[in-house]
Amino acid sequence: MTPHITTMAMPPFRLLLLLILAGAAAAAFEVEEATIESIHRAFAAGDLTSRGLVELYLRRIASLDPALHAVIELDPDGALAAADRADSARLVWSGALPPLHGIPVLLKDNIAVAGALNATAGSLAMVGSRAARDAGVVEQLRRAGAVILGTASLSEWCNFRGPGIPAGWSPRGGQGKNPYVPTATPCASSSGSAIAAAANLAAVTIGTETDGSIMCPSSFNSVVGIKPTVGLTSRAGVMIISPRMDTVGPITRTVSDAVHVLEAIVGYDPRDAEATRMASEYIPEGGYRKFLNIDGLRGKRLGILRKDFFHFPSGSVQEKVFNEHFDIMRFWWIDILDDLFLTPESYDKTDRKMGAILVDGLEIPSMNVINDAKQSGERALMLAEFKLSLNSYLSELSASPVRSLSDIIEFNNKHPVEERMAEFGQDYLLQSEATNGIGPTEERAIAKLNKLCQKGLEKIMQDNQLDAIVAPGASAHSLLAIGGYPAITVPAGYAANGVPFAICFGGLKGSEPTLIEVASSFEQATRVRKPPSLQHSVL
C-alpha cells in the first residue's frame, strides 16, 4: 500500500533562480541522517533549498515506503508551496529565521491539519473528515517555520481498538515494518513516525503517547523519542485516549533535533487550557536548547530500576551493553581525556568523578499492579475518557462521515472485510461506548492511580534524591504514563538478531531540562545510532 497523495492547485513559480538551482543543490546534499542544524547550514550556504529538500524526501518515500508502510498520506503540492515560501523568506529576510524554517515534518495520523490532509487514526471510517483548523501543535510547528509533509501511519485508533491487533497495523496504512528487521515489531501506536524517522523519510516526525506509544517505537526503531510532561504540548485537535495521560512529542534521529522540535511545540493553548496552563509553569526561560550539554551527566543522581525492568539473560548482548553504558555514565570523561592524549597525571584526580552517580538496585513498590491496567484502574479510566475525548474531537470537525464513537462502531460492522473484523474485532471500542462519563468507578480509578504515583515513582525519587530514573527501552512506560511524567528514549544498542533497543531516562513532571542534559550527554558519549541498511527495500 502506497501513501495516498492529495492534490491542490500548484502555486506559480516565483523564484526562477531557486528552481534552476534546486535540482543540483539537492543532489549534492546527503539527506540520510541529516539534522536540523545540517539542513540549515546547507540552506545558508546555498547548497540546498527547502523545495529541493521536500523533493528529496518525496522521492525517498516513493522508493522506500511501499516496503515500510510508514506514511499514510502526503500533500506534495501543499508541502512544495510551503517550501517555496520558506525559500522566498530566506532570500529577503535579514534577521533570525524561525527555528524549524523550511524543515519537513511528518505528523502522526491522529493529528488534525486544516486543508487537504485527512486525520483518520488509521481508520477507514474517518476518510473524508476535515478539520476546521490545525491542531495546536501544528499551529506551533507552522509558526516555527516547519513544512507539513504528510501523515505517518500508526496502530489503528492509537492501539485502542481491541487486544491482539499487531502493532503498526491499520486498514489505511497496512502493516508498518521495522526498518532494521522487517519481521520484528515496530511497536506501539506511533510506529509510523518512528519508522519514518529511522529510515530518513522526513527531517523530523511527531508522535503521541498514552502509555508507551512514543517510547516503545522509538526504542525498537533506534530513534530518539521525547514523551513530554502531560500538558506541556497541546492536545487540541488531536484524537487522544486519555486527557490524564496523552501527550504529543517529537521522534527524531538525534536528541538535539528532538529538543529543537520540543521547544517549538510547547506552550499554552486556550483550546487545551487547563492542562497547558498548569504545565506552562515548567517551561524554562530561554527554552530547552540550552540544556543540550555534553557535560550533562556530571553529578546527576540516576536511579537504576533493576527489579521488574532489567530482564536480560546472563551473557546477552543487552546485559553486556547496559553494563558498559553504566560504566560510561560514571566515567566517560576519563575516556574523553584519554582520547585527547591527556594522561591521568595531567588532570586533577577529582575529575575521575565527573560522571553520574548511579543509585543501583532500586525497586518500585506495587509495580505488578501498575503494569496491570485492570488492577491499577488505568483501563477503566481510559475506556471512559476515550469516548468523551473522541466524541468531542468529532463534534469540532467541519466535515466528517462519522460524528460519534457509535457511528465508528457501526461503520466497522458494515465494512467487516476492510476492517478485518472477524480477525481483530473491536472490543475496546465496544467497552468504551458502554461507559457513561466519569462516574464513581472512574473516580476510584483516579484515586488509585494517584496513590500509586505518590507511593511509587515520586517516593523513590524523593527518598533517593534522584535527578532521573533509568530503565531499558519502554519497560517503564506504565510507571511514567499513569502520572503524566516525562521520558526520553535514546538508542542504546542492537540485539544479536539486529533489533534495536534503547535506554530510557524518566523523571517527575517538568524535569525535561534535566532529562535533556542527561540524554544529550549520554548520546554524545555513546553515539550508538546507525541508519538501517534497508536491504529489504529498493532505493
Coordinates of C-alpha atoms in Angstrom, one line a residue:
M1 CA 0.0 0.0 0.0
T2 CA 1.5 3.3 -1.0
P3 CA 0.8 6.7 0.7
H4 CA -2.3 8.5 -0.5
I5 CA -1.3 11.7 -2.3
T6 CA -3.6 14.7 -2.1
T7 CA -3.5 17.4 -4.7
M8 CA -4.0 21.1 -4.6
A9 CA -3.5 23.8 -7.2
M10 CA 0.2 24.3 -7.7
P11 CA 1.4 27.9 -6.9
P12 CA 3.1 29.9 -9.7
F13 CA 6.9 29.5 -9.9
R14 CA 8.0 32.7 -8.2
L15 CA 11.7 32.0 -7.8
L16 CA 13.2 31.1 -11.2
L17 CA 16.8 31.1 -9.8
L18 CA 15.9 28.8 -6.9
L19 CA 14.1 26.4 -9.2
I20 CA 17.0 26.2 -11.6
L21 CA 19.4 25.5 -8.7
A22 CA 17.1 23.3 -6.7
G23 CA 17.9 20.0 -8.5
A24 CA 21.7 20.4 -8.5
A25 CA 21.8 21.7 -4.9
A26 CA 19.6 18.9 -3.6
A27 CA 21.6 16.3 -5.5
A28 CA 24.7 17.4 -3.7
F29 CA 23.1 17.3 -0.3
E30 CA 23.2 14.0 1.7
V31 CA 19.7 13.5 3.1
E32 CA 20.5 10.4 5.1
E33 CA 21.0 11.2 8.8
A34 CA 20.5 15.0 8.0
T35 CA 19.9 17.0 11.1
I36 CA 18.0 20.3 11.6
E37 CA 21.4 22.1 12.0
S38 CA 23.0 20.4 9.0
I39 CA 19.9 21.3 6.9
H40 CA 20.0 24.9 8.0
R41 CA 23.8 25.1 7.2
A42 CA 23.1 23.8 3.7
F43 CA 20.3 26.4 3.3
A44 CA 22.6 29.2 4.4
A45 CA 25.4 28.0 2.1
G46 CA 23.1 27.9 -0.9
D47 CA 23.7 24.1 -1.2
L48 CA 20.1 23.3 -0.7
T49 CA 16.6 24.8 -0.9
S50 CA 13.5 23.9 1.0
R51 CA 11.8 22.8 -2.2
G52 CA 14.8 20.6 -3.1
L53 CA 14.7 19.1 0.4
V54 CA 11.0 18.3 0.1
E55 CA 11.5 16.8 -3.3
L56 CA 14.3 14.6 -1.9
Y57 CA 12.0 13.3 0.9
L58 CA 9.2 12.7 -1.6
R59 CA 11.4 10.6 -3.8
R60 CA 12.7 8.7 -0.8
I61 CA 9.2 8.0 0.4
A62 CA 8.1 6.8 -3.1
S63 CA 11.1 4.5 -3.1
L64 CA 11.1 3.0 0.4
D65 CA 7.6 3.4 1.8
P66 CA 6.0 0.6 -0.3
A67 CA 8.0 -1.8 1.8
L68 CA 7.9 0.1 5.1
H69 CA 4.3 1.4 5.3
A70 CA 5.4 4.4 7.4
V71 CA 3.4 7.0 5.6
I72 CA -0.4 7.2 5.2
E73 CA -0.9 10.4 3.2
L74 CA 1.1 13.1 1.5
D75 CA 0.3 16.6 0.5
P76 CA 3.2 17.3 -2.0
D77 CA 1.5 20.4 -3.5
G78 CA 1.0 22.0 -0.1
A79 CA 4.4 21.0 1.1
L80 CA 6.1 22.4 -2.0
A81 CA 4.2 25.6 -1.8
A82 CA 5.2 26.0 1.9
A83 CA 8.8 25.2 0.9
D84 CA 8.7 27.9 -1.8
R85 CA 7.5 30.4 0.8
A86 CA 10.4 29.4 3.0
D87 CA 12.9 29.8 0.2
S88 CA 11.4 33.3 -0.6
A89 CA 11.7 34.4 3.0
R90 CA 15.2 33.2 3.2
L91 CA 16.2 35.4 0.3
V92 CA 14.8 38.6 1.7
W93 CA 14.8 38.2 5.5
S94 CA 17.9 39.6 7.2
G95 CA 17.1 38.7 10.8
A96 CA 16.9 35.3 12.5
L97 CA 14.7 32.8 10.9
P98 CA 12.2 30.6 12.8
P99 CA 13.9 27.5 14.4
L100 CA 12.3 25.0 12.1
H101 CA 12.4 27.2 9.0
G102 CA 11.9 25.0 5.9
I103 CA 12.1 21.7 7.8
P104 CA 9.8 19.0 6.6
V105 CA 7.7 17.2 9.2
L106 CA 5.5 14.1 9.2
L107 CA 2.6 14.1 11.7
K108 CA 1.1 11.0 13.3
D109 CA -2.3 10.4 11.6
N110 CA -4.3 11.3 14.7
I111 CA -3.3 15.0 14.5
A112 CA -5.6 17.4 12.6
V113 CA -4.4 19.5 9.7
A114 CA -6.6 22.1 8.1
G115 CA -6.7 21.7 4.3
A116 CA -6.1 18.7 2.1
L117 CA -4.9 16.1 4.6
N118 CA -7.2 13.7 6.4
A119 CA -6.6 12.8 10.0
T120 CA -8.0 9.3 10.4
A121 CA -6.2 7.5 13.3
G122 CA -5.7 4.8 10.6
S123 CA -9.5 4.1 10.3
L124 CA -11.4 4.0 7.1
A125 CA -14.4 5.4 8.9
M126 CA -12.6 8.8 9.2
V127 CA -11.7 9.2 5.5
G128 CA -13.2 12.4 4.2
S129 CA -13.1 14.1 7.6
R130 CA -12.0 17.7 7.5
A131 CA -10.7 19.8 10.4
A132 CA -11.9 23.4 10.8
R133 CA -8.4 24.4 11.9
D134 CA -4.9 23.0 12.6
A135 CA -4.2 21.1 15.8
G136 CA -2.5 23.2 18.4
V137 CA 0.9 21.6 17.8
V138 CA 0.5 22.1 14.1
E139 CA -0.1 25.8 14.6
Q140 CA 3.1 25.8 16.7
L141 CA 5.0 23.9 14.0
R142 CA 3.9 26.3 11.3
R143 CA 4.8 29.3 13.5
A144 CA 8.3 27.8 13.8
G145 CA 8.6 27.6 10.0
A146 CA 8.1 23.8 9.6
V147 CA 6.8 22.4 6.3
I148 CA 4.0 19.8 6.8
L149 CA 4.8 16.9 4.5
G150 CA 2.0 14.5 5.4
T151 CA 0.8 12.0 7.9
A152 CA 2.6 8.9 9.4
S153 CA 1.0 5.5 9.9
L154 CA 0.0 4.2 13.3
S155 CA -1.7 1.4 15.1
E156 CA -5.4 2.0 14.3
W157 CA -7.2 4.1 16.9
C158 CA -3.8 4.5 18.7
N159 CA -3.8 0.8 19.6
F160 CA -7.1 1.1 21.4
R161 CA -9.5 -0.8 19.1
G162 CA -9.0 -4.2 20.8
P163 CA -6.5 -6.6 22.1
G164 CA -4.3 -8.8 19.9
I165 CA -4.1 -6.4 16.9
P166 CA -0.5 -6.2 15.5
A167 CA 1.4 -3.1 16.4
G168 CA 1.7 -0.7 13.5
W169 CA -1.3 -2.1 11.6
S170 CA -4.2 -0.1 10.3
P171 CA -6.6 -0.5 7.4
R172 CA -5.5 2.8 5.9
G173 CA -1.8 2.2 6.3
G174 CA -1.3 -1.5 6.2
Q175 CA 1.3 -3.2 8.4
G176 CA 4.2 -0.9 9.3
K177 CA 7.6 -2.6 9.1
N178 CA 10.6 -2.3 11.3
P179 CA 13.3 -0.9 9.0
Y180 CA 16.1 -2.8 10.8
V181 CA 14.5 -6.2 11.0
P182 CA 11.2 -6.4 9.0
T183 CA 9.9 -9.4 11.0
A184 CA 10.4 -7.5 14.3
T185 CA 7.7 -5.4 15.8
P186 CA 7.7 -1.6 15.0
C187 CA 5.9 -1.4 18.4
A188 CA 3.0 0.7 19.7
S189 CA 0.9 3.3 18.0
S190 CA 3.4 6.0 16.9
S191 CA 5.2 3.3 14.9
G192 CA 4.9 5.1 11.5
S193 CA 6.5 8.2 13.0
A194 CA 9.4 6.2 14.4
I195 CA 9.8 4.1 11.2
A196 CA 9.9 7.3 9.1
A197 CA 12.4 9.0 11.3
A198 CA 14.6 5.9 11.4
A199 CA 14.5 5.4 7.6
N200 CA 15.2 9.1 6.9
L201 CA 11.8 9.7 5.2
A202 CA 11.5 13.1 6.9
A203 CA 13.7 15.5 8.8
V204 CA 11.6 15.0 12.0
T205 CA 8.3 13.4 13.0
I206 CA 5.6 13.9 15.6
G207 CA 4.1 11.1 17.7
T208 CA 1.6 10.9 20.5
E209 CA 1.7 8.7 23.6
T210 CA -0.9 7.5 26.1
D211 CA 1.1 4.6 27.6
G212 CA 4.3 3.7 25.7
S213 CA 3.4 4.9 22.2
I214 CA 6.4 7.2 21.7
M215 CA 8.8 5.3 24.0
C216 CA 8.3 1.9 22.5
P217 CA 8.5 2.6 18.7
S218 CA 11.5 4.9 19.4
S219 CA 13.2 2.0 21.2
F220 CA 12.5 -0.6 18.5
N221 CA 13.4 1.7 15.6
S222 CA 16.6 3.2 17.0
V223 CA 15.5 6.8 17.2
V224 CA 15.1 9.4 19.9
G225 CA 11.7 10.0 21.4
I226 CA 10.6 12.6 23.9
K227 CA 7.4 11.9 25.8
P228 CA 6.8 15.4 27.4
T229 CA 5.1 16.1 30.7
V230 CA 1.3 15.9 30.1
G231 CA 0.1 19.4 29.2
L232 CA 3.5 20.7 28.1
T233 CA 2.2 20.3 24.5
S234 CA -1.4 20.9 23.4
R235 CA -3.7 18.0 22.6
A236 CA -6.3 20.3 20.9
G237 CA -7.2 18.9 17.5
V238 CA -5.6 15.5 18.4
M239 CA -7.5 12.2 18.7
I240 CA -6.5 11.1 22.1
I241 CA -7.4 8.4 24.5
S242 CA -6.9 9.9 27.9
P243 CA -6.5 13.6 28.9
R244 CA -4.8 12.4 32.1
M245 CA -2.0 10.6 30.1
D246 CA -1.9 11.7 26.5
T247 CA 0.9 13.9 25.3
V248 CA 2.4 14.9 21.9
G249 CA 6.1 14.8 21.3
P250 CA 8.9 14.6 18.8
I251 CA 10.5 11.5 17.3
T252 CA 13.8 12.2 15.6
R253 CA 17.3 10.7 14.9
T254 CA 19.1 12.9 17.5
V255 CA 18.5 14.4 20.9
S256 CA 19.3 17.8 19.5
D257 CA 16.6 17.6 16.8
A258 CA 14.1 16.3 19.3
V259 CA 14.8 19.3 21.6
H260 CA 14.5 21.8 18.7
V261 CA 11.1 20.4 17.9
L262 CA 10.0 20.2 21.6
E263 CA 10.9 23.8 22.1
A264 CA 8.8 24.8 19.1
I265 CA 5.6 22.9 20.2
V266 CA 5.4 23.6 23.9
G267 CA 3.2 26.3 25.5
Y268 CA -0.2 27.4 26.5
D269 CA -3.2 26.7 24.2
P270 CA -6.6 28.1 25.1
R271 CA -8.2 25.0 23.4
D272 CA -6.4 22.8 25.9
A273 CA -6.4 25.4 28.6
E274 CA -6.4 23.6 31.9
A275 CA -3.5 21.2 31.1
T276 CA -1.3 23.6 29.2
R277 CA -1.8 26.4 31.7
M278 CA -0.5 24.2 34.5
A279 CA 2.3 22.7 32.5
S280 CA 3.5 26.1 31.1
E281 CA 5.0 26.7 34.5
Y282 CA 7.5 24.1 33.8
I283 CA 8.8 25.7 30.6
P284 CA 12.3 27.2 31.3
E285 CA 13.0 30.8 30.4
G286 CA 15.0 30.8 27.2
G287 CA 13.8 27.4 26.1
Y288 CA 15.2 23.9 26.1
R289 CA 18.1 24.0 23.7
K290 CA 20.4 25.5 26.3
F291 CA 20.2 22.1 28.1
L292 CA 21.9 20.3 25.3
N293 CA 25.1 19.7 27.3
I294 CA 27.9 17.3 26.6
D295 CA 28.7 17.6 30.3
G296 CA 25.1 16.9 31.3
L297 CA 25.9 13.6 33.2
R298 CA 28.2 15.3 35.6
G299 CA 26.9 14.9 39.2
K300 CA 23.5 13.6 38.2
R301 CA 21.9 11.0 40.5
L302 CA 20.4 8.4 38.3
G303 CA 18.3 5.5 39.8
I304 CA 18.6 2.2 38.1
L305 CA 15.4 0.2 38.3
R306 CA 16.7 -3.3 38.3
K307 CA 13.8 -5.3 39.6
D308 CA 10.8 -5.7 37.2
F309 CA 12.8 -3.9 34.4
F310 CA 16.2 -5.4 33.6
H311 CA 15.2 -8.9 32.5
F312 CA 18.1 -10.0 30.3
P313 CA 19.6 -13.4 30.0
S314 CA 23.1 -13.8 31.5
G315 CA 25.6 -13.1 28.8
S316 CA 23.2 -11.5 26.4
V317 CA 24.1 -8.5 24.3
Q318 CA 21.7 -6.3 26.3
E319 CA 23.2 -7.3 29.6
K320 CA 26.7 -6.6 28.3
V321 CA 25.8 -3.3 26.6
F322 CA 23.9 -1.8 29.6
N323 CA 26.7 -2.6 31.9
E324 CA 29.1 -0.8 29.5
H325 CA 26.7 2.1 29.4
F326 CA 26.6 2.4 33.1
D327 CA 30.4 2.5 33.3
I328 CA 30.4 5.2 30.6
M329 CA 27.8 7.2 32.5
R330 CA 30.1 7.0 35.6
F331 CA 33.5 7.6 34.0
W332 CA 33.2 8.7 30.4
W333 CA 35.0 11.9 30.9
I334 CA 38.2 9.9 31.6
D335 CA 37.7 8.3 28.1
I336 CA 37.4 11.7 26.5
L337 CA 40.6 13.0 28.2
D338 CA 42.4 9.8 27.1
D339 CA 41.1 10.5 23.5
L340 CA 42.7 13.9 23.8
F341 CA 46.0 12.3 24.7
L342 CA 45.9 13.5 28.2
T343 CA 47.5 11.2 30.8
P344 CA 45.9 10.7 34.2
E345 CA 48.7 12.8 35.7
S346 CA 47.8 15.8 33.6
Y347 CA 44.4 16.4 35.2
D348 CA 43.2 16.5 38.7
K349 CA 42.2 13.2 40.2
T350 CA 38.8 14.6 41.2
D351 CA 38.0 14.6 37.5
R352 CA 37.7 10.9 37.8
K353 CA 34.3 11.5 39.4
M354 CA 32.9 13.8 36.8
G355 CA 30.2 11.4 35.6
A356 CA 26.9 10.4 37.0
I357 CA 26.2 9.0 40.4
L358 CA 24.3 5.7 39.8
V359 CA 22.0 4.5 42.6
D360 CA 21.5 0.9 41.7
G361 CA 19.1 -1.8 42.6
L362 CA 16.0 0.3 43.1
E363 CA 12.5 -1.2 43.2
I364 CA 9.2 0.5 42.6
P365 CA 6.5 -0.7 45.1
S366 CA 3.4 -2.3 43.5
M367 CA 5.0 -2.4 40.1
N368 CA 2.9 -5.6 39.3
V369 CA -0.2 -3.5 39.9
I370 CA 1.0 -0.6 37.9
N371 CA 1.8 -2.9 34.9
D372 CA -1.7 -4.4 35.1
A373 CA -4.1 -1.9 33.5
K374 CA -7.1 -3.6 35.0
Q375 CA -5.7 -3.8 38.6
S376 CA -4.5 -0.2 38.6
G377 CA -7.7 1.2 37.2
E378 CA -6.0 2.6 34.2
R379 CA -8.1 0.6 31.7
A380 CA -11.4 1.7 33.3
L381 CA -10.4 5.3 33.2
M382 CA -9.1 5.1 29.6
L383 CA -12.3 3.5 28.3
A384 CA -14.4 6.3 29.7
E385 CA -12.0 9.1 28.7
F386 CA -11.7 7.8 25.1
K387 CA -15.4 8.0 24.4
L388 CA -15.6 11.5 25.8
S389 CA -12.4 12.7 24.0
L390 CA -13.3 11.2 20.6
N391 CA -16.8 12.4 20.6
S392 CA -15.6 15.9 21.5
Y393 CA -13.0 15.8 18.6
L394 CA -15.6 14.6 16.1
S395 CA -18.0 17.3 17.1
E396 CA -15.5 20.0 16.1
L397 CA -14.8 18.8 12.6
S398 CA -16.1 20.9 9.8
A399 CA -17.0 17.8 7.9
S400 CA -17.0 14.1 8.8
P401 CA -18.7 10.9 7.7
V402 CA -18.9 9.9 11.4
R403 CA -19.8 12.0 14.4
S404 CA -19.6 9.6 17.4
L405 CA -17.9 6.5 18.6
S406 CA -21.2 4.7 18.0
D407 CA -21.0 5.8 14.3
I408 CA -17.5 4.3 14.1
I409 CA -18.6 1.0 15.6
E410 CA -21.4 0.9 13.1
F411 CA -19.1 1.6 10.2
N412 CA -16.8 -1.2 11.2
N413 CA -19.7 -3.6 11.4
K414 CA -20.8 -2.5 7.9
H415 CA -17.2 -3.0 6.5
P416 CA -16.0 -6.2 8.1
V417 CA -13.6 -7.2 5.4
E418 CA -11.7 -3.9 5.1
E419 CA -11.5 -3.5 8.9
R420 CA -10.7 -7.3 9.4
M421 CA -13.5 -7.6 12.0
A422 CA -13.5 -11.4 12.1
E423 CA -9.8 -11.4 12.9
F424 CA -9.5 -8.4 15.3
G425 CA -12.9 -7.3 16.5
Q426 CA -13.4 -4.0 18.3
D427 CA -13.7 -4.9 21.9
Y428 CA -12.2 -1.7 23.4
L429 CA -14.4 0.4 21.2
L430 CA -17.5 -1.5 22.4
Q431 CA -16.4 -1.3 26.0
S432 CA -15.7 2.4 25.7
E433 CA -19.1 3.0 24.1
A434 CA -20.8 1.3 27.1
T435 CA -19.3 3.9 29.5
N436 CA -21.2 7.0 30.7
G437 CA -18.7 9.6 31.6
I438 CA -16.6 10.0 34.7
G439 CA -18.5 8.3 37.5
P440 CA -17.8 6.5 40.8
T441 CA -15.8 3.7 39.1
E442 CA -13.6 6.2 37.3
E443 CA -13.2 8.4 40.3
R444 CA -11.9 5.4 42.3
A445 CA -9.5 4.6 39.4
I446 CA -8.1 8.2 39.5
A447 CA -7.6 8.0 43.3
K448 CA -5.9 4.6 43.0
L449 CA -3.6 5.9 40.2
N450 CA -2.7 9.0 42.3
K451 CA -1.8 6.8 45.2
L452 CA 0.3 4.5 43.0
C453 CA 2.2 7.6 41.8
Q454 CA 2.8 9.0 45.2
K455 CA 4.0 5.8 46.7
G456 CA 5.8 4.7 43.6
L457 CA 7.9 7.0 41.4
E458 CA 7.5 10.1 43.4
K459 CA 8.6 8.5 46.7
I460 CA 11.6 6.6 45.2
M461 CA 12.9 9.8 43.6
Q462 CA 12.4 11.9 46.7
D463 CA 13.8 9.3 49.1
N464 CA 16.9 8.8 46.9
Q465 CA 17.3 12.4 45.8
L466 CA 17.3 11.3 42.2
D467 CA 17.5 13.5 39.1
A468 CA 16.1 10.7 36.9
I469 CA 15.4 7.0 36.7
V470 CA 17.0 4.7 34.2
A471 CA 15.2 1.7 32.6
P472 CA 15.7 -0.3 29.4
G473 CA 13.6 0.5 26.3
A474 CA 10.0 1.3 27.1
S475 CA 9.8 -1.0 30.1
A476 CA 8.8 1.9 32.4
H477 CA 6.0 3.0 30.1
S478 CA 3.1 2.4 32.5
L479 CA 5.1 3.7 35.5
L480 CA 5.6 7.0 33.6
A481 CA 2.1 7.1 31.9
I482 CA -0.1 7.0 35.0
G483 CA 1.3 10.2 36.4
G484 CA 1.8 12.1 33.2
Y485 CA 5.6 12.0 33.7
P486 CA 8.2 12.8 31.0
A487 CA 10.8 10.5 29.5
I488 CA 13.4 10.5 26.8
T489 CA 14.5 7.3 25.0
V490 CA 17.9 7.2 23.3
P491 CA 19.3 4.4 21.1
A492 CA 21.4 2.1 23.3
G493 CA 22.3 -0.9 21.1
Y494 CA 21.3 -3.7 18.8
A495 CA 20.4 -7.2 19.9
A496 CA 22.0 -10.3 18.5
N497 CA 19.3 -10.5 15.9
G498 CA 19.8 -6.9 14.9
V499 CA 16.7 -5.5 16.6
P500 CA 17.4 -2.1 18.2
F501 CA 16.9 -1.4 21.9
A502 CA 17.1 1.9 23.8
I503 CA 17.8 3.4 27.2
C504 CA 15.1 5.5 28.9
F505 CA 15.6 8.4 31.2
G506 CA 12.4 9.4 33.1
G507 CA 11.6 11.8 35.8
L508 CA 8.9 13.8 37.6
K509 CA 6.7 16.4 35.9
G510 CA 8.6 19.3 34.5
S511 CA 12.0 17.6 34.6
E512 CA 12.6 17.9 30.9
P513 CA 15.7 20.2 31.3
T514 CA 17.5 17.6 33.5
L515 CA 16.4 14.7 31.2
I516 CA 17.7 16.6 28.2
E517 CA 21.1 17.2 29.9
V518 CA 21.4 13.5 30.7
A519 CA 20.1 12.2 27.4
S520 CA 22.3 14.5 25.2
S521 CA 25.4 13.8 27.3
F522 CA 24.7 10.0 27.1
E523 CA 24.1 10.2 23.3
Q524 CA 27.4 12.1 22.7
A525 CA 29.3 9.7 24.9
T526 CA 28.0 6.5 23.2
R527 CA 27.0 7.5 19.6
V528 CA 25.0 4.3 19.2
R529 CA 22.6 5.0 16.4
K530 CA 23.3 3.8 12.9
P531 CA 20.9 4.0 10.0
P532 CA 19.1 0.8 8.9
S533 CA 20.6 -0.9 5.9
L534 CA 17.1 -1.2 4.2
Q535 CA 18.3 -4.2 2.3
H536 CA 14.6 -5.3 2.0
S537 CA 13.7 -2.0 0.3
V538 CA 14.8 -0.6 -3.1
L539 CA 16.3 2.9 -3.3

